[in-house]
Tab-separated table of C-alpha atoms (C1' of nucleotides) in Angstrom:
chain	number	residue	atom	x	y	z
A	30	MET	CA	-7.374	-4.485	5.619
A	31	PRO	CA	-8.265	-5.026	1.851
A	32	SER	CA	-7.572	-8.497	0.220
A	33	ASP	CA	-8.492	-8.514	-2.925
A	34	ALA	CA	-5.314	-8.758	-5.084
A	35	LEU	CA	-4.931	-5.580	-6.735
A	36	SER	CA	-4.866	-4.126	-3.485
A	37	ALA	CA	-2.178	-6.651	-2.214
A	38	THR	CA	-0.051	-6.100	-5.560
A	39	PHE	CA	-0.259	-2.243	-4.814
A	40	ALA	CA	0.354	-2.592	-1.267
A	41	ALA	CA	3.180	-5.144	-1.907
A	42	LEU	CA	4.749	-2.309	-4.484
A	43	ALA	CA	4.343	0.515	-1.632
A	44	ASP	CA	7.558	-0.111	-0.361
A	45	PRO	CA	10.959	0.900	-1.471
A	46	THR	CA	12.926	-2.017	-0.187
A	47	ARG	CA	10.377	-4.474	-1.372
A	48	ARG	CA	10.254	-3.148	-5.062
A	49	ALA	CA	14.309	-3.171	-4.547
A	50	ILE	CA	13.919	-6.865	-4.062
A	51	LEU	CA	11.693	-7.332	-6.949
A	52	ALA	CA	14.569	-5.578	-8.812
A	53	ARG	CA	16.925	-7.545	-8.232
A	54	LEU	CA	14.743	-10.760	-8.884
A	55	ALA	CA	14.552	-9.511	-12.519
A	56	LEU	CA	18.035	-9.855	-13.074
A	57	GLY	CA	17.252	-13.738	-11.800
A	58	GLU	CA	17.054	-16.051	-9.110
A	59	ALA	CA	18.261	-15.202	-5.586
A	60	SER	CA	18.663	-16.338	-1.913
A	61	VAL	CA	17.166	-14.747	1.064
A	62	THR	CA	20.556	-13.786	2.440
A	63	GLU	CA	21.563	-12.876	-0.990
A	64	LEU	CA	18.114	-10.731	-1.072
A	65	ALA	CA	19.057	-9.238	2.307
A	66	GLN	CA	22.515	-8.315	1.601
A	67	PRO	CA	22.174	-4.693	0.012
A	68	PHE	CA	20.029	-3.422	2.960
A	69	ALA	CA	20.584	-2.458	6.477
A	70	ILE	CA	17.982	-4.706	8.072
A	71	SER	CA	17.574	-8.030	9.760
A	72	LEU	CA	16.622	-11.385	7.947
A	73	PRO	CA	13.712	-11.615	9.232
A	74	ALA	CA	12.739	-8.597	8.327
A	75	VAL	CA	13.546	-9.916	4.643
A	76	THR	CA	11.624	-12.593	5.406
A	77	LYS	CA	8.566	-10.643	6.330
A	78	HIS	CA	9.104	-8.478	3.134
A	79	LEU	CA	9.085	-11.554	1.026
A	80	LYS	CA	5.607	-12.844	3.045
A	81	VAL	CA	4.003	-9.984	1.936
A	82	LEU	CA	5.340	-10.066	-1.749
A	83	GLN	CA	4.280	-13.731	-1.768
A	84	ARG	CA	0.857	-13.388	-0.497
A	85	ALA	CA	0.920	-10.590	-3.722
A	86	GLY	CA	1.866	-13.824	-5.907
A	87	LEU	CA	5.011	-11.455	-7.180
A	88	VAL	CA	7.155	-13.608	-5.540
A	89	SER	CA	7.949	-17.579	-5.697
A	90	GLN	CA	10.014	-19.615	-3.292
A	91	GLY	CA	12.011	-22.879	-4.059
A	92	ARG	CA	13.922	-25.347	-2.290
A	93	GLN	CA	17.475	-26.243	-2.658
A	94	ALA	CA	18.837	-27.870	0.197
A	95	GLN	CA	18.779	-25.165	2.887
A	96	TRP	CA	18.289	-22.419	0.827
A	97	ARG	CA	14.862	-21.102	-0.822
A	98	PRO	CA	15.670	-19.266	-3.639
A	99	CYS	CA	12.913	-16.964	-4.707
A	100	LYS	CA	11.946	-15.840	-7.990
A	101	LEU	CA	10.223	-13.082	-9.550
A	102	GLU	CA	6.233	-13.652	-10.627
A	103	ALA	CA	5.313	-11.025	-12.524
A	104	GLU	CA	2.033	-11.861	-13.439
A	105	PRO	CA	0.204	-9.944	-10.808
A	106	LEU	CA	1.868	-6.555	-12.290
A	107	GLN	CA	-0.048	-6.991	-15.452
A	108	ASN	CA	-3.430	-6.043	-13.418
A	109	ALA	CA	-1.659	-3.697	-11.879
A	110	ALA	CA	-0.339	-2.247	-14.774
A	111	GLY	CA	-4.030	-2.803	-16.777
A	112	TRP	CA	-6.201	-0.700	-14.044
A	113	ILE	CA	-3.267	2.483	-14.370
A	114	GLU	CA	-3.373	2.338	-17.734
A	115	GLN	CA	-7.072	3.679	-17.806
A	116	TYR	CA	-5.915	6.690	-16.587
A	117	ARG	CA	-3.147	7.042	-19.374
A	118	ARG	CA	-5.341	9.978	-20.803
A	119	HIS	CA	-5.773	12.092	-17.960
A	120	TRP	CA	-1.882	12.389	-17.737
A	121	GLU	CA	-1.270	12.632	-21.251
A	122	GLN	CA	-4.067	15.240	-21.665
A	123	ARG	CA	-5.100	14.372	-24.939
A	124	LEU	CA	-8.481	14.827	-23.984
A	125	ASP	CA	-8.067	16.864	-21.468
A	126	GLN	CA	-9.247	19.761	-23.371
A	127	LEU	CA	-12.428	18.315	-23.996
A	128	ASP	CA	-12.684	17.911	-20.184
A	129	ASP	CA	-11.786	21.621	-20.009
A	130	TYR	CA	-14.384	22.490	-22.658
A	131	LEU	CA	-16.998	20.539	-20.868
A	132	ARG	CA	-16.279	21.845	-17.319
A	133	GLU	CA	-16.755	25.101	-18.923
A	134	LEU	CA	-19.849	24.465	-19.896
A	135	GLN	CA	-20.798	23.626	-16.498
A	136	ALA	CA	-19.619	26.556	-14.635
A	137	GLN	CA	-22.050	28.695	-16.949
A	138	ASP	CA	-25.151	27.433	-15.583
A	139	GLY	CA	-24.920	27.345	-11.848
A	140	GLY	CA	-21.872	27.320	-9.547
A	141	LYS	CA	-22.197	24.000	-7.331
A	142	PRO	CA	-20.029	21.099	-8.061
A	143	GLN	CA	-22.761	18.673	-9.061
A	144	GLY	CA	-22.030	15.326	-10.973
B	21	MET	CA	6.529	4.444	6.714
B	22	PRO	CA	8.102	4.996	3.371
B	23	SER	CA	7.198	8.775	2.581
B	24	ASP	CA	8.811	8.864	-1.420
B	25	ALA	CA	6.603	9.653	-4.295
B	26	LEU	CA	6.447	6.214	-5.945
B	27	SER	CA	5.656	4.588	-2.433
B	28	ALA	CA	2.839	6.984	-1.610
B	29	THR	CA	1.308	6.705	-5.200
B	30	PHE	CA	1.302	2.677	-4.718
B	31	ALA	CA	-0.044	3.054	-0.996
B	32	ALA	CA	-3.082	5.342	-2.303
B	33	LEU	CA	-3.930	2.513	-4.729
B	34	ALA	CA	-3.738	0.069	-2.440
B	35	ASP	CA	-7.197	0.331	-1.329
B	36	PRO	CA	-10.437	-0.107	-3.354
B	37	THR	CA	-12.412	2.519	-1.665
B	38	ARG	CA	-9.503	5.015	-2.909
B	39	ARG	CA	-9.516	3.493	-6.325
B	40	ALA	CA	-13.146	3.680	-6.712
B	41	ILE	CA	-12.791	7.768	-5.703
B	42	LEU	CA	-10.256	8.000	-8.434
B	43	ALA	CA	-12.658	6.231	-10.830
B	44	ARG	CA	-15.225	8.777	-10.043
B	45	LEU	CA	-13.074	11.200	-10.252
B	46	ALA	CA	-12.094	10.354	-13.591
B	47	LEU	CA	-15.387	11.543	-14.672
B	48	GLY	CA	-15.219	15.068	-13.608
B	49	GLU	CA	-15.205	16.648	-10.417
B	50	ALA	CA	-17.216	15.501	-7.162
B	51	SER	CA	-17.766	17.325	-3.752
B	52	VAL	CA	-16.781	15.143	-0.654
B	53	THR	CA	-20.482	14.036	-0.312
B	54	GLU	CA	-20.717	13.171	-3.365
B	55	LEU	CA	-17.829	10.952	-3.080
B	56	ALA	CA	-18.743	9.342	-0.176
B	57	GLN	CA	-22.141	8.505	-1.314
B	58	PRO	CA	-21.565	5.270	-2.963
B	59	PHE	CA	-20.089	3.702	0.389
B	60	ALA	CA	-21.106	2.821	3.474
B	61	ILE	CA	-18.615	4.576	5.626
B	62	SER	CA	-18.765	7.855	7.205
B	63	LEU	CA	-17.803	11.313	5.641
B	64	PRO	CA	-14.745	11.524	8.050
B	65	ALA	CA	-13.579	7.911	6.451
B	66	VAL	CA	-13.945	9.533	3.438
B	67	THR	CA	-11.777	12.969	4.523
B	68	LYS	CA	-9.075	10.647	5.464
B	69	HIS	CA	-8.837	8.663	2.111
B	70	LEU	CA	-8.832	11.917	0.429
B	71	LYS	CA	-5.524	12.947	2.287
B	72	VAL	CA	-3.861	9.911	1.581
B	73	LEU	CA	-4.820	10.522	-2.234
B	74	GLN	CA	-3.486	13.887	-1.835
B	75	ARG	CA	-0.193	13.230	0.200
B	76	ALA	CA	0.339	11.386	-3.235
B	77	GLY	CA	-0.782	14.048	-5.153
B	78	LEU	CA	-3.678	12.344	-6.568
B	79	VAL	CA	-6.030	14.593	-6.020
B	80	SER	CA	-6.631	18.229	-5.370
B	81	GLN	CA	-9.262	19.965	-3.903
B	82	GLY	CA	-10.709	23.629	-4.515
B	83	ARG	CA	-12.711	25.831	-2.745
B	84	GLN	CA	-16.233	26.775	-3.706
B	85	ALA	CA	-18.368	28.236	-1.160
B	86	GLN	CA	-18.819	25.341	1.765
B	87	TRP	CA	-18.019	22.741	-0.492
B	88	ARG	CA	-14.209	21.686	-1.189
B	89	PRO	CA	-14.551	20.264	-4.935
B	90	CYS	CA	-12.068	17.434	-5.706
B	91	LYS	CA	-10.257	16.928	-8.786
B	92	LEU	CA	-8.073	14.140	-10.034
B	93	GLU	CA	-4.528	15.020	-10.519
B	94	ALA	CA	-3.144	11.540	-12.506
B	95	GLU	CA	0.199	12.953	-13.129
B	96	PRO	CA	2.017	10.834	-10.291
B	97	LEU	CA	0.284	7.414	-11.847
B	98	GLN	CA	2.959	8.479	-15.196
B	99	ASN	CA	5.683	7.351	-12.680
B	100	ALA	CA	4.182	4.206	-11.423
B	101	ALA	CA	2.858	3.119	-14.867
B	102	GLY	CA	6.740	3.592	-15.808
B	103	TRP	CA	7.733	1.501	-13.182
B	104	ILE	CA	5.720	-1.268	-13.280
B	105	GLU	CA	6.330	-1.348	-17.042
B	106	GLN	CA	9.764	-2.249	-16.639
B	107	TYR	CA	8.524	-5.572	-15.708
B	108	ARG	CA	6.209	-6.067	-19.292
B	109	ARG	CA	8.755	-8.564	-20.800
B	110	HIS	CA	8.569	-10.547	-17.588
B	111	TRP	CA	4.819	-11.263	-18.132
B	112	GLU	CA	4.735	-11.129	-21.359
B	113	GLN	CA	7.534	-13.914	-21.814
B	114	ARG	CA	8.385	-12.541	-25.332
B	115	LEU	CA	12.069	-13.063	-23.800
B	116	ASP	CA	11.279	-15.442	-21.410
B	117	GLN	CA	11.285	-17.995	-24.115
B	118	LEU	CA	15.022	-16.848	-24.878
B	119	ASP	CA	15.804	-16.736	-21.196
B	120	ASP	CA	14.648	-20.918	-21.080
B	121	TYR	CA	16.571	-21.087	-24.259
B	122	LEU	CA	19.616	-19.793	-22.896
B	123	ARG	CA	19.350	-21.893	-19.292
B	124	GLU	CA	18.540	-24.892	-21.120
B	125	LEU	CA	21.868	-24.760	-23.281
B	126	GLN	CA	23.966	-23.627	-20.430
B	127	ALA	CA	22.136	-26.712	-18.135
B	128	GLN	CA	22.665	-29.811	-21.410
B	129	ASP	CA	25.938	-28.104	-22.242
B	130	GLY	CA	25.563	-28.173	-25.790
B	131	GLY	CA	22.148	-30.130	-26.708
B	132	LYS	CA	19.601	-28.904	-28.532
B	133	PRO	CA	16.130	-28.032	-27.211
B	134	GLN	CA	12.621	-28.517	-29.298
B	135	GLY	CA	10.811	-25.710	-30.654
C	8	DT	C1'	-27.738	36.639	14.476
C	9	DA	C1'	-29.265	31.881	14.348
C	10	DT	C1'	-30.116	27.772	11.998
C	11	DT	C1'	-28.404	24.963	8.102
C	12	DT	C1'	-25.391	22.418	5.285
C	13	DA	C1'	-20.370	21.060	3.786
C	14	DT	C1'	-16.321	19.495	5.759
C	15	DT	C1'	-12.607	18.400	8.904
C	16	DT	C1'	-10.338	17.693	13.466
C	17	DA	C1'	-9.933	15.362	17.926
C	18	DA	C1'	-10.130	11.706	20.339
C	19	DC	C1'	-10.630	6.912	20.116
C	20	DC	C1'	-10.362	1.428	18.912
C	21	DA	C1'	-8.733	-2.835	16.585
C	22	DC	C1'	-5.516	-4.093	13.326
C	23	DA	C1'	-1.530	-4.346	10.002
C	24	DT	C1'	3.243	-3.352	9.032
C	25	DA	C1'	8.113	-2.815	9.425
C	26	DG	C1'	11.432	-3.346	12.794
C	27	DT	C1'	13.925	-5.751	16.688
C	28	DT	C1'	16.342	-9.756	19.262
C	29	DA	C1'	15.971	-14.555	20.295
C	30	DA	C1'	15.322	-19.061	19.737
C	31	DA	C1'	13.751	-23.082	16.455
C	32	DT	C1'	13.452	-25.763	12.286
C	33	DA	C1'	16.153	-27.571	7.868
C	34	DT	C1'	19.540	-29.196	5.685
C	35	DA	C1'	24.539	-30.245	4.591
C	36	DC	C1'	28.823	-31.506	6.485
C	37	DA	C1'	32.524	-33.329	9.476
D	13	DT	C1'	26.472	-37.491	15.786
D	14	DG	C1'	27.652	-33.055	16.845
D	15	DT	C1'	28.038	-28.235	14.284
D	16	DA	C1'	27.444	-24.818	11.029
D	17	DT	C1'	24.590	-22.051	7.528
D	18	DA	C1'	20.352	-20.909	5.861
D	19	DT	C1'	15.782	-19.123	6.936
D	20	DT	C1'	11.584	-18.895	9.609
D	21	DT	C1'	9.010	-18.099	13.801
D	22	DA	C1'	7.732	-16.404	18.131
D	23	DA	C1'	7.317	-12.191	21.022
D	24	DC	C1'	7.621	-7.966	21.478
D	25	DT	C1'	7.713	-2.579	20.285
D	26	DA	C1'	6.528	1.667	17.648
D	27	DT	C1'	3.781	2.978	14.073
D	28	DG	C1'	0.116	3.855	10.106
D	29	DT	C1'	-4.439	2.534	8.828
D	30	DG	C1'	-9.627	2.420	8.384
D	31	DG	C1'	-13.051	2.763	11.011
D	32	DT	C1'	-16.210	5.086	14.462
D	33	DT	C1'	-18.543	9.267	17.224
D	34	DA	C1'	-18.348	13.768	18.618
D	35	DA	C1'	-17.263	18.452	18.117
D	36	DA	C1'	-15.326	22.306	15.792
D	37	DT	C1'	-14.955	25.009	11.864
D	38	DA	C1'	-16.410	27.607	7.295
D	39	DA	C1'	-19.803	29.331	4.203
D	40	DA	C1'	-24.797	30.533	2.643
D	41	DT	C1'	-29.093	31.555	4.089
D	42	DA	C1'	-33.425	32.688	6.879
DNA sequence: TATTTATTTAACCACATAGTTAAATATACA
DNA sequence: TGTATATTTAACTATGTGGTTAAATAAATA
């Protein structure tokens, strides 16, 4: 049960329904019923998804009569993006050739993987 | 149990132990025992974490005698980064001020805001 | 062959998550 | 006041996750 902020953010993003909710909120505020409309799940299920998103700080909820309009709060995504960006060089293989070179050097003086 | 690639990637990142494993592998290949060493958890627990990472395509495992050296495969992070990047303008509020301005125009119906 | 080392699998536990339906709450309105 | 609408909470089920210990598997070595 990881409860740090980054883990909560990634966990919240690890569900397609919640990502769709965020995508909808990126267009503007919406009520819970409006958010639920595209999905074939019950309203309590949507409430639960919203709780996960709120716990991650990705969504805030206001008050307007009996509606509780939901709003995107994108700041936590900044840390998530920052964490992932650290690995950009690994998928852009700019330095991967250096990695390969170092690995080859290692491979020449012994067989075992040893850090 | 979301099984699409993006969900699997985010789910894999939603655990600090797994993020630490990826950080270690960013420095180079490592055996399971080496990966387990910094953590106060059993080897089977590490094996399970590695399975999650492999299912997400973030780690691959080779064979070298009785060792199974693990290697970072960062490509799935590219999609994760891409998804998050869509929301960059929302946390960088470069355009948020324009949003606010437009909203204010609508609300005031002609009043000119400061700035 | 027997032993040691590295890793995985099996079986289990506690708990979180994603969903359900039914009931409770909050607000607007006739 | 009572009713309709919007949302949440409660209670429950099924499943996934993260951990354990004990046993099984794979490969090197004495």
